[in-house]
PDB file of C-alpha atoms in Angstrom:
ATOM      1  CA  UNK A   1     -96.971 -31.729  18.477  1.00  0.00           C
ATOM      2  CA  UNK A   2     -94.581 -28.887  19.851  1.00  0.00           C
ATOM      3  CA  UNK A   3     -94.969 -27.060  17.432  1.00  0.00           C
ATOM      4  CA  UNK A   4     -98.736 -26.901  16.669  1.00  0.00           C
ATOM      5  CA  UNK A   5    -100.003 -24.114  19.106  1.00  0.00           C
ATOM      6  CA  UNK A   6     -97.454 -21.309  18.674  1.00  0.00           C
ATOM      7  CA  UNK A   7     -98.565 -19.357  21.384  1.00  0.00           C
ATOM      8  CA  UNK A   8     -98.236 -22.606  23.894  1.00  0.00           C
ATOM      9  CA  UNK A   9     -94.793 -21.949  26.586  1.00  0.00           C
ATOM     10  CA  UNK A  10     -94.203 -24.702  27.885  1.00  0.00           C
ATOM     11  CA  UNK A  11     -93.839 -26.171  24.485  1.00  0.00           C
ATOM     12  CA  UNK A  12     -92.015 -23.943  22.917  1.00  0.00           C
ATOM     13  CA  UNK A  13     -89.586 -24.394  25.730  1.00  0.00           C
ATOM     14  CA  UNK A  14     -89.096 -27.524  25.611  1.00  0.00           C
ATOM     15  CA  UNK A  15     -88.305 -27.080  21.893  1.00  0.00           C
ATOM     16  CA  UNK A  16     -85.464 -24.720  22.527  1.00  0.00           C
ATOM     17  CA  UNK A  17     -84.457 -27.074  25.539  1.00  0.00           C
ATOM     18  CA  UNK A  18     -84.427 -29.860  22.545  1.00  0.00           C
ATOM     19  CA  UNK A  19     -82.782 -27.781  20.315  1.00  0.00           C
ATOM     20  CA  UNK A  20     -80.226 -26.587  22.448  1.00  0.00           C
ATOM     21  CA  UNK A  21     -78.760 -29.830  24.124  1.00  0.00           C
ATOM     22  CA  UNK A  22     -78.424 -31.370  20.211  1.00  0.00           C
ATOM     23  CA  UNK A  23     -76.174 -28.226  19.391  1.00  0.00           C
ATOM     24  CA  UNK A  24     -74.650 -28.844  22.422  1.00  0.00           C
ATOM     25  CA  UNK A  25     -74.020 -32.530  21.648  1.00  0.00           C
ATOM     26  CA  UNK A  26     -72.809 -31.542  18.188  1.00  0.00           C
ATOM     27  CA  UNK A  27     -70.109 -29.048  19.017  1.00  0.00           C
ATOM     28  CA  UNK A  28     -68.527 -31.630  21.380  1.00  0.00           C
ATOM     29  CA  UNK A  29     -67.807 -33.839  18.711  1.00  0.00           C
ATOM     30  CA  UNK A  30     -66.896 -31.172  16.064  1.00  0.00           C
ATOM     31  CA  UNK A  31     -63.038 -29.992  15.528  1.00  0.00           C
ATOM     32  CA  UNK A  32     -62.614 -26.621  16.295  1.00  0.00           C
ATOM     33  CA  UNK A  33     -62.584 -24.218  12.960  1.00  0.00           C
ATOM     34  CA  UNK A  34     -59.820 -22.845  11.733  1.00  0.00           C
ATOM     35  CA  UNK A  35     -59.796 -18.831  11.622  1.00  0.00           C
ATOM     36  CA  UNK A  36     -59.394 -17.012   8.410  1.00  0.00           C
ATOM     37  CA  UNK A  37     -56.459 -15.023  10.330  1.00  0.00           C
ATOM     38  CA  UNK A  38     -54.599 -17.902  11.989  1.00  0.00           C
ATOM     39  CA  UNK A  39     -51.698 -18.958  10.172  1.00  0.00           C
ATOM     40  CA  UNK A  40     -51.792 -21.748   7.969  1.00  0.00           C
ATOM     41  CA  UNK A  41     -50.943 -25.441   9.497  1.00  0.00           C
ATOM     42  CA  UNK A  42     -48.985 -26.201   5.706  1.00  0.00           C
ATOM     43  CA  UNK A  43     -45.690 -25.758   5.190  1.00  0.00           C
ATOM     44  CA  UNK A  44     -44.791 -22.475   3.466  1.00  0.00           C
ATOM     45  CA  UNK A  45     -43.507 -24.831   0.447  1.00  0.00           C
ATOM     46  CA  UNK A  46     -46.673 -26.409   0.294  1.00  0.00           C
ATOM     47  CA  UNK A  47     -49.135 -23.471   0.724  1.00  0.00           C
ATOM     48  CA  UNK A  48     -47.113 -22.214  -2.353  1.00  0.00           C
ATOM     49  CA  UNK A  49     -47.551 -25.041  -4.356  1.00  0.00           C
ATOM     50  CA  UNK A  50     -51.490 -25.234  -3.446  1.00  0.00           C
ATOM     51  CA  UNK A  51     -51.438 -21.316  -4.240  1.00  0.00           C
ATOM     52  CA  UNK A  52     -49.667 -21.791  -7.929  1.00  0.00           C
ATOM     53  CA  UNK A  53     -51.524 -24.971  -8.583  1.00  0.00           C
ATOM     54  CA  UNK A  54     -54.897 -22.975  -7.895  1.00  0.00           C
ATOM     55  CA  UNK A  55     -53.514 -19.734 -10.081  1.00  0.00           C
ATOM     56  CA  UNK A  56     -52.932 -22.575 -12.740  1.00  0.00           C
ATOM     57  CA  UNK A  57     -56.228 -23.874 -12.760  1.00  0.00           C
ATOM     58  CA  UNK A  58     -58.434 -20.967 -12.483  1.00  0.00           C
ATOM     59  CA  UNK A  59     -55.814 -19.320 -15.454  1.00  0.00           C
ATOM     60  CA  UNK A  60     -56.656 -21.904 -16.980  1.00  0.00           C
ATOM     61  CA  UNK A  61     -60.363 -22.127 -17.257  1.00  0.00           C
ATOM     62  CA  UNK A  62     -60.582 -18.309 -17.441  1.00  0.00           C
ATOM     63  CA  UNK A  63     -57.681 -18.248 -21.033  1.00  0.00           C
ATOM     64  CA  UNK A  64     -60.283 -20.206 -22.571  1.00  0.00           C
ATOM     65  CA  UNK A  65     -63.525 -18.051 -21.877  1.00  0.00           C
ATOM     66  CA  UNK A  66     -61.476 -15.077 -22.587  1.00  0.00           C
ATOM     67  CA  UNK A  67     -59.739 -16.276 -26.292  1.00  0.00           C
ATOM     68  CA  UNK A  68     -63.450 -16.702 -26.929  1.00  0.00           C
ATOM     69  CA  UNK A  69     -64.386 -13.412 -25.634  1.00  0.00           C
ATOM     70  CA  UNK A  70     -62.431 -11.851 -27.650  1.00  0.00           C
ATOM     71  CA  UNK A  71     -62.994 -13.839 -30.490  1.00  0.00           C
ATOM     72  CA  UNK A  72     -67.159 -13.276 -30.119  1.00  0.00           C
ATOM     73  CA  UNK A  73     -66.079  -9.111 -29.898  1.00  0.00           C
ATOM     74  CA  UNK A  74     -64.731  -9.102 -33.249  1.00  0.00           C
ATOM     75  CA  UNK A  75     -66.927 -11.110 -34.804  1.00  0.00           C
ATOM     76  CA  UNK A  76     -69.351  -8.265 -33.438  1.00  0.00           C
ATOM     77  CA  UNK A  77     -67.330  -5.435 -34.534  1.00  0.00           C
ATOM     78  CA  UNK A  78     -67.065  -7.568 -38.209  1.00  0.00           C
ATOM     79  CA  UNK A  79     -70.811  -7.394 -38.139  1.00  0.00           C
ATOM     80  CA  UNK A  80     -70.970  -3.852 -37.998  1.00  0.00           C
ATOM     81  CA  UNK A  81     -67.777  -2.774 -39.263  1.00  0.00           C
ATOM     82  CA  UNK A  82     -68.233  -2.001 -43.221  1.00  0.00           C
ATOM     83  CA  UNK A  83     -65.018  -4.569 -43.475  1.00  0.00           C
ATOM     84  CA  UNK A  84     -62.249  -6.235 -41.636  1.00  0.00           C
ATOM     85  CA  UNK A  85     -59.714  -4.070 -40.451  1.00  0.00           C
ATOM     86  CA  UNK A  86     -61.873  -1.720 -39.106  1.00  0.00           C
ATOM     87  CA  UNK A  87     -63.562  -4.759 -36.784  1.00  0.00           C
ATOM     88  CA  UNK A  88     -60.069  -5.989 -36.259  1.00  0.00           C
ATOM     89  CA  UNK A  89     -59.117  -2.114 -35.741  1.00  0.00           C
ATOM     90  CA  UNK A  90     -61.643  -1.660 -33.208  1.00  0.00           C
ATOM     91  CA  UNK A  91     -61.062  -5.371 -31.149  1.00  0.00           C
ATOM     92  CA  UNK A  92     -57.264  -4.580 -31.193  1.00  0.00           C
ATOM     93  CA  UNK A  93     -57.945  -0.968 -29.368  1.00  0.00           C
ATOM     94  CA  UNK A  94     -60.305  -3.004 -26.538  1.00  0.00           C
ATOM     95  CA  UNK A  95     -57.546  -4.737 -26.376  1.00  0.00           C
ATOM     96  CA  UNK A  96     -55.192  -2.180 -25.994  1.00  0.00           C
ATOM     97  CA  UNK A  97     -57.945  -0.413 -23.311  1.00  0.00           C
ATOM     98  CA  UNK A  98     -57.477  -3.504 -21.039  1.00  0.00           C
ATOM     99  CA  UNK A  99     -54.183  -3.840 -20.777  1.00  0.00           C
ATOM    100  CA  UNK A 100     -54.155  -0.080 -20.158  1.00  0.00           C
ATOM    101  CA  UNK A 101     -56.684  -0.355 -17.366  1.00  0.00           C
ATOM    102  CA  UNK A 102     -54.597  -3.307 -15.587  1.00  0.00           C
ATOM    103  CA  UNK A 103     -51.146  -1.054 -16.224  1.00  0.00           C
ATOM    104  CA  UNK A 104     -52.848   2.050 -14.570  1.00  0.00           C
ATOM    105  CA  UNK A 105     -54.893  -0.527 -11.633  1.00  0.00           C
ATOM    106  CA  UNK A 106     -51.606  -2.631 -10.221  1.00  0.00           C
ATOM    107  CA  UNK A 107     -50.919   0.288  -7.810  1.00  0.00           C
ATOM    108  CA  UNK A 108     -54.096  -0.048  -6.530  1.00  0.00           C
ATOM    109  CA  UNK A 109     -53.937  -3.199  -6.618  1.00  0.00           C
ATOM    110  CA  UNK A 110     -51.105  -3.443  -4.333  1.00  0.00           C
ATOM    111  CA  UNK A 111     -52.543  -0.921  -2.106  1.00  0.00           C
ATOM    112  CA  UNK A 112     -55.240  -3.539  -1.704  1.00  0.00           C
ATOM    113  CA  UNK A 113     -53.056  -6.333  -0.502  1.00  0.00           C
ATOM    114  CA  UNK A 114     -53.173  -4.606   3.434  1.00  0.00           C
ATOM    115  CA  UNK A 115     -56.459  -5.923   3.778  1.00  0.00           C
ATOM    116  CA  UNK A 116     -55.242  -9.727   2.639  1.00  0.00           C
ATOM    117  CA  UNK A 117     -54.297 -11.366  -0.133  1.00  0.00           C
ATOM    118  CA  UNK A 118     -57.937 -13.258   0.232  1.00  0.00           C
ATOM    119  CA  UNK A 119     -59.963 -10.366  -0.341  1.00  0.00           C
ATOM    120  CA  UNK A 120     -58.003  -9.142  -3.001  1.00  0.00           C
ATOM    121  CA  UNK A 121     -58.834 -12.378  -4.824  1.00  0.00           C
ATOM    122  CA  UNK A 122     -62.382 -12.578  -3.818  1.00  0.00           C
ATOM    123  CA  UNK A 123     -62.536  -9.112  -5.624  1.00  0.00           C
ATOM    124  CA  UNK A 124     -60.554 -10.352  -8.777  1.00  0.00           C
ATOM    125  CA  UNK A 125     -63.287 -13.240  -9.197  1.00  0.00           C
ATOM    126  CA  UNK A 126     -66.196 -10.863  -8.319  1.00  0.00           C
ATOM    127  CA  UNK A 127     -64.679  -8.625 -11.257  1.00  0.00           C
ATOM    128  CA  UNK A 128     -63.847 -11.123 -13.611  1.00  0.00           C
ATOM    129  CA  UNK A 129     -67.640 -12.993 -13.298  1.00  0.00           C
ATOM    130  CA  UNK A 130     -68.857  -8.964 -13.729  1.00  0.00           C
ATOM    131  CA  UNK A 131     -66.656  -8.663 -16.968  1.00  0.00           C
ATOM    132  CA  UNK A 132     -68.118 -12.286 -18.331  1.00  0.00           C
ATOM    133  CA  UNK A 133     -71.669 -10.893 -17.234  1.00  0.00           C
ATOM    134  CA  UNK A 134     -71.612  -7.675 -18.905  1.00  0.00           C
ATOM    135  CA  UNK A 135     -70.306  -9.309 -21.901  1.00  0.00           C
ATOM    136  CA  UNK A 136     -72.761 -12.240 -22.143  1.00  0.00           C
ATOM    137  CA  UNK A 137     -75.819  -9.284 -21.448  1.00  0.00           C
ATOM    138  CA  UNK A 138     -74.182  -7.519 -24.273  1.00  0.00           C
ATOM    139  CA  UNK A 139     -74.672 -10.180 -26.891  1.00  0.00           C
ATOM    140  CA  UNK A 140     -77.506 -10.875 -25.573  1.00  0.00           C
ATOM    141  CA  UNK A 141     -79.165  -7.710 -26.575  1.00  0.00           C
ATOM    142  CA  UNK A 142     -80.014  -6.056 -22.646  1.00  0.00           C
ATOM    143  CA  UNK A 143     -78.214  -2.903 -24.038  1.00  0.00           C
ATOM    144  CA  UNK A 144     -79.384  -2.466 -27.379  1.00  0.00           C
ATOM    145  CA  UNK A 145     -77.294  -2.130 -30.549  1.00  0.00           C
ATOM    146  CA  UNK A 146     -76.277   1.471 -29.744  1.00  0.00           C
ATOM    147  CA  UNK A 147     -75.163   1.023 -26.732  1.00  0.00           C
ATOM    148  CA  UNK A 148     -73.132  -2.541 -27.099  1.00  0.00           C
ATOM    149  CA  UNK A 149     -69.670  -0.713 -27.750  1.00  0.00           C
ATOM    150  CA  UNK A 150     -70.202   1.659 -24.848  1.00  0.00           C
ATOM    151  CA  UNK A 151     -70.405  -2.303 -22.854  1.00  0.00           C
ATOM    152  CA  UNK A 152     -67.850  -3.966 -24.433  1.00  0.00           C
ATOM    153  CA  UNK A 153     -65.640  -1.397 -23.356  1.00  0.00           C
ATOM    154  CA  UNK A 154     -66.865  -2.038 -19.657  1.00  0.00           C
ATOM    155  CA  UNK A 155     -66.073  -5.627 -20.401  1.00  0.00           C
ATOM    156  CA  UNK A 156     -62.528  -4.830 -21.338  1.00  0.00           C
ATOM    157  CA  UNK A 157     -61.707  -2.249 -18.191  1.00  0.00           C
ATOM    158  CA  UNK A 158     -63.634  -4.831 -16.263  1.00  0.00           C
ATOM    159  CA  UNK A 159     -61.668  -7.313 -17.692  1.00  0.00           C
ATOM    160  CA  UNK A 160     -58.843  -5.191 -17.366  1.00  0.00           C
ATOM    161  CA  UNK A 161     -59.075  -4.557 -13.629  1.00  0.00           C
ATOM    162  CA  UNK A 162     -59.402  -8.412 -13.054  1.00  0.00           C
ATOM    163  CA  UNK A 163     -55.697  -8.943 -14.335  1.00  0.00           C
ATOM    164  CA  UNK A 164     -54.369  -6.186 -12.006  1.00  0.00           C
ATOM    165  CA  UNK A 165     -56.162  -7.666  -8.594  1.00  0.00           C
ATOM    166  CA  UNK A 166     -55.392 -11.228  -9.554  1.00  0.00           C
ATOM    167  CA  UNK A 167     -52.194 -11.115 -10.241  1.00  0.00           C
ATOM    168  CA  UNK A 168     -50.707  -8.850  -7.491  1.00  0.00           C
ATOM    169  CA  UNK A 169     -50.779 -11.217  -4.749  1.00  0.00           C
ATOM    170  CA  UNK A 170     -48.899 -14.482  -6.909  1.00  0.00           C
ATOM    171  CA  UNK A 171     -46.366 -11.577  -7.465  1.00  0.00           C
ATOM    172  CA  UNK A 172     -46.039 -10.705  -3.548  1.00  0.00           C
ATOM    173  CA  UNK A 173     -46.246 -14.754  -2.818  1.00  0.00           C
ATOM    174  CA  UNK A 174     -43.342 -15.841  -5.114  1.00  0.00           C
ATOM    175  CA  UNK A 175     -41.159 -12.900  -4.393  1.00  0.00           C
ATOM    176  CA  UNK A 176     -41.401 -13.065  -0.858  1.00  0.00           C
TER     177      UNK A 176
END
């Protein structure tokens, strides 16, 4: 009934009145939130442990999706290819482009770890979904057959550039 006739005040306030003294009674009862910049109640031994048994996991899952990647790109390049070496040729220099890209990335990388070690893996995931994206579009067929090398090599600097953000700040953690 309050909130049938929009254009009715003393209804409406007593809506917000409502709504305001249930907010009020539910931040009594809540625990106050931890802030993203307030040190961590865990033990430094432990927050490393939950950091490396995190890496391990998300490795993990992501070793698997990428032997397949890789995998699925020369199978492509096999397609092609007019035989075998040149579509092993061809998967072995993507190969070679990614670990370029995460050579010639680290620096920035590390440059990235002022603004927290958070957002610099928030940025590694964001990356490393992009990589899996473009590559899934690609065999799709969104970029057409003429343009599918031109996005596998975005998958592999993408891919590339993941490696370099991700693995800066386990570096930093363990050696510090």
């Amino acid at each position: 009934t309050l909130l049938l006739n929009p254009f009715n005040g003393s209804a409406s306030h007593r809506f917000c009145a409502h709504y305001l003294k249930i907010t009020k009674r539910r931040k009594s009862n809540m625990m106050r939130s931890l802030s993203l910049r307030e040190p961590s109640l865990a033990s430094p031994l432990r927050s490393l442990r939950a950091l490396s048994i995190h890496r391990f996991l998300f490795r993990f899952a992501l070793a698997g999706a990428n032997i397949f990647a890789w995998i699925f790109i020369f199978q492509y390049f096999y397609l092609v290819e007019p035989d075998i070496a040149h579509g092993l040729a061809r998967t072995a220099l993507l190969y070679a482009l990614s670990q370029t890209v995460t050579c010639l990335a680290t620096p920035y990388a590390a440059r990235e770890l002022r603004s927290g070690a958070r957002r610099t893996l928030v940025l590694a995931t964001i990356v490393a979904a992009a990589s899996f994206v473009i590559l899934g579009a690609t065999f799709g067929g969104l970029w057409g057959g003429g343009n599918a090398p031109v996005a596998l090599a975005a998958f592999a600097c993408a891919l590339g550039f993941y490696r370099a953000l991700y693995w800066i700040p386990y570096e930093i953690e363990v050696r510090a």
